[in-house]
């Protein structure tokens, strides 16, 4: 990596480090104003979200769908604070951060020693949910390696606070070993590769 780019990346990570030291509520307030900025700068994504809302909720008034769209980008901004807390907060998270439900289903699936592939939605609060889950259930996560090595290391070091380890998405052998050992493997798919290369679950 270019030394100058490495230095810029290092300094650029400090806002996340500082956010992670704030109480979550305060951190959300700090980044919430970025919601409209994200919406304006991510016009293509906003257009996709608008179209999806129209397809899924055609019976809603347009102003209601626009309100949901605005709120989504506010929550997207707030997720920056949630990521910071999930990756940087040293002590276990307080119960006020969230509640895990349905763990008895996971326990039942593992009762005979089988490994479990846990598939969840890829939502804005994913990292916070993963931290809450990982503090109670040891699991490995599947991830897409980032091109920027410093960002990739920062991400994985943060996730190491609550995950057994992170497995690159192309390391199928490591995934199989995790399942064969009776472990939990968490995967949060987030991309549509088209009907020919995907299976669309009826959520």
C-alpha atoms as one frame of an Amber mdcrd trajectory, in Angstrom:
protein
   0.000   0.000   0.000   1.209   3.503  -0.812   2.661   5.002   2.446   0.672
   8.230   2.028  -2.551   6.326   1.460  -1.749   4.158   4.468  -1.271   7.270
   6.605  -4.536   8.788   5.381  -6.358   5.542   6.123  -4.891   5.441   9.628
  -6.070   8.975  10.377  -9.409   8.286   8.711 -10.120   5.447  11.145  -9.859
   7.706  14.194 -13.449   9.009  13.939 -14.645   5.396  14.214 -12.352   4.798
  17.170 -13.707   7.895  18.910 -17.328   7.037  18.107 -16.791   3.604  19.613
 -15.915   5.203  22.955 -19.167   7.150  23.155 -22.430   5.814  24.581 -24.376
   4.330  21.673 -27.254   6.811  21.956 -24.893   9.769  21.828 -22.978   8.244
  18.929 -26.185   7.835  16.942 -27.053  11.480  17.555 -23.624  12.580  16.331
 -23.921  10.788  12.970 -27.675  11.106  12.398 -27.347  14.381  10.415 -25.374
  12.427   7.804 -28.581  10.629   6.732 -29.697  13.216   4.139 -26.093  13.555
   2.945 -25.896   9.817   2.299 -29.202   9.904   0.485 -28.023  12.673  -1.829
 -24.615  11.114  -2.466 -26.009   7.614  -3.059 -28.594   8.559  -5.674 -28.444
   5.226  -7.486 -29.005   3.281  -4.268 -31.791   5.641  -3.260 -33.437   5.029
  -6.628 -33.226   1.254  -6.156 -34.713   1.539  -2.675 -37.510   3.784  -3.961
 -38.347   1.288  -6.710 -38.318  -1.649  -4.278 -40.661   0.182  -1.921 -43.026
   0.902  -4.809 -43.033  -2.767  -5.826 -43.478  -4.139  -2.311 -45.875  -1.515
  -0.941 -47.807  -0.316  -3.964 -50.864   0.280  -1.761 -49.006   2.841   0.352
 -49.282   6.557  -0.446 -46.129   7.894  -2.077 -45.384  10.210   0.834 -45.389
   7.220   3.192 -42.858   5.386   1.038 -40.692   8.516   0.872 -40.811   8.782
   4.657 -39.600   5.188   4.955 -36.840   5.956   2.447 -35.697   9.004   4.440
 -35.712   7.015   7.663 -33.691   4.249   6.032 -30.839   6.614   5.227 -30.981
   8.054   8.738 -30.636   4.514  10.098 -27.842   3.874   7.629 -26.001   6.860
   9.081 -26.681   5.648  12.628 -25.218   2.262  11.697 -21.796   3.956  11.548
 -22.027   4.548  15.300 -23.303   1.010  15.830 -20.357  -0.406  13.884 -17.955
   1.716  15.918 -19.400   0.492  19.207 -19.533  -3.130  18.035 -15.890  -3.078
  16.955 -14.357  -0.812  19.599 -16.328  -1.162  22.853 -14.262  -3.298  25.220
 -16.780  -4.320  27.863 -19.770  -6.593  27.133 -22.710  -4.668  25.722 -25.477
  -3.672  28.093 -28.945  -5.302  27.785 -30.254  -1.946  26.537 -28.314  -2.435
  23.302 -30.622  -5.209  22.156 -32.237  -8.540  22.948 -31.596 -11.967  21.434
 -34.673 -14.098  20.857 -35.044 -17.679  19.647 -31.703 -19.058  20.816 -33.533
 -22.209  21.860 -33.989 -23.016  18.170 -30.243 -22.848  17.618 -29.638 -25.020
  20.681 -32.094 -27.621  19.354 -30.372 -27.664  15.957 -27.004 -28.298  17.646
 -28.266 -30.814  20.196 -26.962 -33.830  18.234 -23.547 -32.273  17.661 -24.299
 -30.986  14.174 -22.863 -27.786  12.862 -25.267 -25.006  11.956 -25.200 -22.597
   9.032 -26.906 -19.495  10.401 -28.281 -17.233   7.662 -29.508 -13.774   8.559
 -30.552 -10.649   6.743 -27.871  -8.126   5.833 -29.393  -5.107   7.569 -28.085
  -1.779   8.833 -27.803  -3.026  12.435 -25.947  -6.203  11.420 -22.701  -5.483
  13.292 -24.461  -4.593  16.533 -26.587  -7.735  16.300 -23.503  -9.823  15.543
 -21.764  -8.454  18.624 -24.759  -9.231  20.855 -24.992 -12.727  19.379 -21.254
 -13.421  19.549 -21.078 -12.492  23.214 -23.383 -15.434  23.947 -22.748 -17.951
  21.157 -19.260 -18.698  19.787 -19.431 -18.552  15.992 -17.370 -17.940  12.881
 -18.473 -15.339  10.367 -18.115 -15.272   6.597 -16.880 -11.987   5.173 -15.770
 -10.343   1.961 -12.131  -9.208   2.274 -11.621  -5.496   1.653  -9.059  -4.243
  -0.868  -7.616  -1.817   1.660  -5.525  -3.980   3.982  -5.647  -1.523   6.884
  -9.437  -1.301   6.706  -9.649  -5.070   6.396  -7.466  -5.568   9.481  -9.393
  -2.917  11.427 -12.662  -4.641  10.543 -11.462  -8.117  11.503  -9.767  -6.959
  14.707 -13.017  -5.332  15.729 -15.045  -8.423  14.915 -12.547 -10.587  16.805
 -14.036  -9.104  19.979 -17.132 -11.246  19.455 -16.400 -13.820  16.726 -14.291
 -16.973  16.995 -12.747 -15.936  13.704 -13.680 -14.496  10.333 -13.546 -16.743
   7.251 -13.075 -15.200   3.781 -16.021 -15.972   1.541 -13.878 -17.987  -0.894
 -12.391 -20.286   1.794 -14.894 -23.130   1.433 -12.647 -25.639   3.194 -12.586
 -23.559   6.363 -16.380 -23.279   6.244 -16.784 -27.047   5.899 -14.347 -27.656
   8.770 -16.313 -25.291  10.992 -19.573 -27.114  10.284 -18.082 -30.596  10.584
 -16.667 -29.673  13.989 -20.174 -28.863  15.204 -19.635 -25.124  15.163 -21.847
 -22.240  14.105 -21.142 -20.514  10.798 -22.837 -17.154  10.239 -23.540 -15.900
   6.738 -25.434 -12.722   5.873 -25.953 -12.652   2.075 -26.400  -9.147   0.723
 -26.269  -9.299  -3.070 -28.620 -10.305  -5.863 -26.708 -12.309  -8.483 -29.771
 -12.887 -10.660 -32.222 -15.758 -10.963 -29.730 -18.070 -12.681 -27.191 -17.938
  -9.840 -29.454 -17.381  -6.844 -32.203 -18.990  -4.855 -34.854 -16.486  -3.793
 -36.184 -17.326  -0.350 -39.860 -16.443   0.284 -39.308 -14.063   3.208
